[in-house]
Amino acid sequence: MSVLPLVALVGNPNAGKSALFNALTGARQKLGNYPGVTVERKAGRLALADGRPVELVDLPGTYSLNAASPDEQVTRDVVMGRQAGERRPDALVIVVDASNLDNHLRFALELIALGLPTIVALNMVDLATRDGLELDAAVLARELGVPVIATVAVRKRGLDHLREELGGLLDSAAPEAKTLPPERDFDAVRGEARRIARAAVVRETPSRRLTAAVDRVALHPVFGLLLLLGLLFVMFQAVYAWSEAPIAMIEGLAEAAATAARDALPDGMLRSFLVDGVINGVGSVVVFLPQILILFFFILMLEATGYMVRAAFLMDGIMAKVGLSGRAFIPLLSSFACAIPGIMATRTIADPKDRLTTILIAPLMTCSARLPVYAVIIGAFIPARDVLPGVGLQGFVLFCLYVAGIIGAMLVALILRMTVTKGASGGFLMEMPKYQWPRPQDILLGLWQRAVIFLKRAGTIIFTSTVILWVLLSYPKPPEGSAVSQVDYSIAGRIAGGLNVILEPIGFNRDISLALIPAMAAREVAVSALATVYSIDAGDDEALLERSLGDRLKDQWPLPTALAFLAWFIFAPQCISTIAVTRRETNGWKWPMFMLGYLFVLAYVAAGLTFWTATALGLS
Amino acid sequence: MRLTELPLRQPAFVDLIDWSVLSPSEGQRLREFGLCEGASVEALHHGGLWGKGPIACKVGRMTIAMRRNHAAAVTVRTGPDAAP
């Protein structure tokens, strides 16, 4: 197959670049990484007007070619043809926000000066019109010397025109591209950008701006914070309330599969492997897909609407008190979904000590992989009743667990900033984009990509660790007539027995010790591990096998143990993938090891305190 | 007057910026945001419960947020003759 022409989408942050990328490529996207750096490479296939395919790559948004962060360096190096693992694009599509031309044209002029075949997409013209701004694309094209096409990515407006123009551009002989941008005075380029922007304005009438009106409430010191807290509360309630029906469906499917396998296969190793290892193990994790998708839905919505930056603005005052920047709030909120994208998102924090502190506390934000663990324990031990009308006790406990993680993170940040990451606090400089209603397809696409990642994890890491655990639990077999149970006699049982010496004082039993080891691979494995342990423990006891994991836990664990287990997972040392990404982002083993150590100590102390307090209070 | 003292939603122009208060990268980011001598500016919101939080302001057609110590480095002019 011949190599497709490569076209790069490039522009300022908040120019609507990603929405344009989604609209042009649809669901045919490939996510990857640039070699050596943890910057995500997003590429997709675009069909030109005549049907020819082109590879389109979405470069990280940046304000100029003077890169400040690793993301911005990738953009600079790609357009200059210096990025390892990427060819120099055959053409650029520069995305500019129609209502912010002064600023975006400055960067566009820098890019045009590179001499690559270029088209400017004058994006979000509808929002400019909403703000009373009317622009002449033809004037802009004449002044810039490149084709300009008015687009509204979210309504697919102007896209056919863009495809057509791009085809013509790729056909014509390529002008000579420069490897280095011509040296030009920053102020001179800005002056020119402003002049061109003025020339392109046909009419400008001041009109009531939606964003300003919403911000009066959303950024209000009191109402804004209440709104943010309310949003977060609704988010965590929804994780429970909306997921009941789909979870029941998945559970039903897993049960049917287990029953079918039990009926179809003779008793033996294969049946035990399929039922105990595969179906019960992997099934107990897949069941949490609905809750994870609900959480991601909220995070994607907050990001796409432009609210996330407002949350950072509101939180900056509080974050500054513990020595962080409001900017840290965005990676920390993403860490609720998963610490890996969260830690990667810290790249937008310019100050190195701010950034390191944020990386170190990111695992304290309860990631979605811990949700299955919380959900199964809460489901088993916390009664499903309302504490207030419409506010369930289970959702409330979940909310408290998240809050405990946040408070823990703030305290840790405060201590770190006074000790290991001591230094002057960095600043807080951010652009606040206009509010925008996201295109449903963009949100659905984001959810789909998350679901695929989660199911792939379930199919690989979780499947593998469950299978290994099943083997370690099933062998060796105790001698006939022995009083020792299968689990105690197995290799895994003996390892857990050893580990239990350390964990027994904080109320953990052998089964928990067993589950914690594979949970290092991925935290939700703790649930599948428990499912496998109890499934093997039950042996052929039909009555026991019929019972859900939650019911069995309820029989076997005293309440203080369950609570201690929850407390452990607030701080639980992070999974191997998080350690790996921390190592990559901090360039060494020092900080990931530090992180592992301090989280283990915190988890141990928190679980211990919970267990001892609960026991002293006589909870059972 | 300083940008921190500018009443909310009163249009003004940047008179002078004390770049020495800002680190080189912060200075560059502000310039990329379009904040420079002569730019039009309007304070929109003061964050934080006791007015100690960041400030959101409109610079040209863009809204940006910055901390008070940085905003204090920006001197602004108001009134009919303020426009450069």
PDB file of C-alpha atoms in Angstrom, chain A residues 63-64 66 72 99-100 103 106 133 190 204 209 215-216 219 221 313 316 324-325 425-426 428-432, chain B residues 9 26 28-34 36 45-49 54-56 58 61-67 70:
ATOM      1  CA  TYR A  63      -0.303  29.394  21.183  1.00  0.00           C
ATOM      2  CA  SER A  64       2.911  29.774  19.199  1.00  0.00           C
ATOM      3  CA  ASN A  66       7.859  28.894  20.997  1.00  0.00           C
ATOM      4  CA  GLU A  72       3.610  22.072  22.381  1.00  0.00           C
ATOM      5  CA  SER A  99     -14.406  35.232  17.279  1.00  0.00           C
ATOM      6  CA  ASN A 100     -10.801  35.423  18.463  1.00  0.00           C
ATOM      7  CA  ASN A 103      -4.931  36.128  18.691  1.00  0.00           C
ATOM      8  CA  ARG A 106      -0.823  35.596  15.019  1.00  0.00           C
ATOM      9  CA  LEU A 133     -19.443  39.559  14.731  1.00  0.00           C
ATOM     10  CA  ARG A 190       0.913  40.586  16.346  1.00  0.00           C
ATOM     11  CA  GLU A 204     -19.415  44.148  14.850  1.00  0.00           C
ATOM     12  CA  ARG A 209     -23.041  37.357  25.552  1.00  0.00           C
ATOM     13  CA  ASP A 215     -20.074  33.112  34.268  1.00  0.00           C
ATOM     14  CA  ARG A 216     -21.703  35.599  36.617  1.00  0.00           C
ATOM     15  CA  LEU A 219     -17.609  32.055  38.744  1.00  0.00           C
ATOM     16  CA  PRO A 221     -17.301  32.993  44.863  1.00  0.00           C
ATOM     17  CA  PHE A 313     -10.652  29.143  38.440  1.00  0.00           C
ATOM     18  CA  ASP A 316      -7.314  28.192  42.472  1.00  0.00           C
ATOM     19  CA  LEU A 324      -0.708  24.196  44.041  1.00  0.00           C
ATOM     20  CA  SER A 325      -2.190  25.978  41.056  1.00  0.00           C
ATOM     21  CA  SER A 425       4.513  28.658  44.132  1.00  0.00           C
ATOM     22  CA  GLY A 426       4.003  28.832  40.383  1.00  0.00           C
ATOM     23  CA  PHE A 428      -2.041  30.424  37.294  1.00  0.00           C
ATOM     24  CA  LEU A 429      -2.534  31.656  33.750  1.00  0.00           C
ATOM     25  CA  MET A 430      -5.324  30.171  31.696  1.00  0.00           C
ATOM     26  CA  GLU A 431      -7.533  30.952  28.782  1.00  0.00           C
ATOM     27  CA  MET A 432     -11.230  30.645  29.576  1.00  0.00           C
TER      28      MET A 432
ATOM     29  CA  ARG B   9     -16.909  45.493  33.692  1.00  0.00           C
ATOM     30  CA  GLU B  26       4.757  33.610  32.112  1.00  0.00           C
ATOM     31  CA  GLN B  28       5.530  34.979  26.957  1.00  0.00           C
ATOM     32  CA  ARG B  29       2.206  33.248  27.726  1.00  0.00           C
ATOM     33  CA  LEU B  30       0.632  36.598  28.612  1.00  0.00           C
ATOM     34  CA  ARG B  31       1.906  38.092  25.366  1.00  0.00           C
ATOM     35  CA  GLU B  32       0.491  35.109  23.483  1.00  0.00           C
ATOM     36  CA  PHE B  33      -2.828  35.792  25.200  1.00  0.00           C
ATOM     37  CA  GLY B  34      -2.639  39.257  23.659  1.00  0.00           C
ATOM     38  CA  CYS B  36       0.437  43.915  25.942  1.00  0.00           C
ATOM     39  CA  HIS B  45     -14.744  38.329  37.927  1.00  0.00           C
ATOM     40  CA  HIS B  46     -12.747  38.184  41.096  1.00  0.00           C
ATOM     41  CA  GLY B  47     -12.412  34.644  42.367  1.00  0.00           C
ATOM     42  CA  GLY B  48     -12.177  33.444  45.939  1.00  0.00           C
ATOM     43  CA  LEU B  49     -14.383  34.200  48.919  1.00  0.00           C
ATOM     44  CA  PRO B  54      -7.569  34.841  40.661  1.00  0.00           C
ATOM     45  CA  ILE B  55      -9.027  37.478  38.357  1.00  0.00           C
ATOM     46  CA  ALA B  56     -10.846  36.715  35.118  1.00  0.00           C
ATOM     47  CA  LYS B  58     -11.280  40.052  28.941  1.00  0.00           C
ATOM     48  CA  ARG B  61     -11.854  39.117  22.494  1.00  0.00           C
ATOM     49  CA  MET B  62     -10.404  36.509  24.788  1.00  0.00           C
ATOM     50  CA  THR B  63     -11.122  35.797  28.439  1.00  0.00           C
ATOM     51  CA  ILE B  64      -8.151  34.833  30.573  1.00  0.00           C
ATOM     52  CA  ALA B  65      -7.587  34.062  34.242  1.00  0.00           C
ATOM     53  CA  MET B  66      -4.540  35.128  36.226  1.00  0.00           C
ATOM     54  CA  ARG B  67      -3.504  35.476  39.827  1.00  0.00           C
ATOM     55  CA  HIS B  70       0.370  39.049  38.119  1.00  0.00           C
TER      56      HIS B  70
END
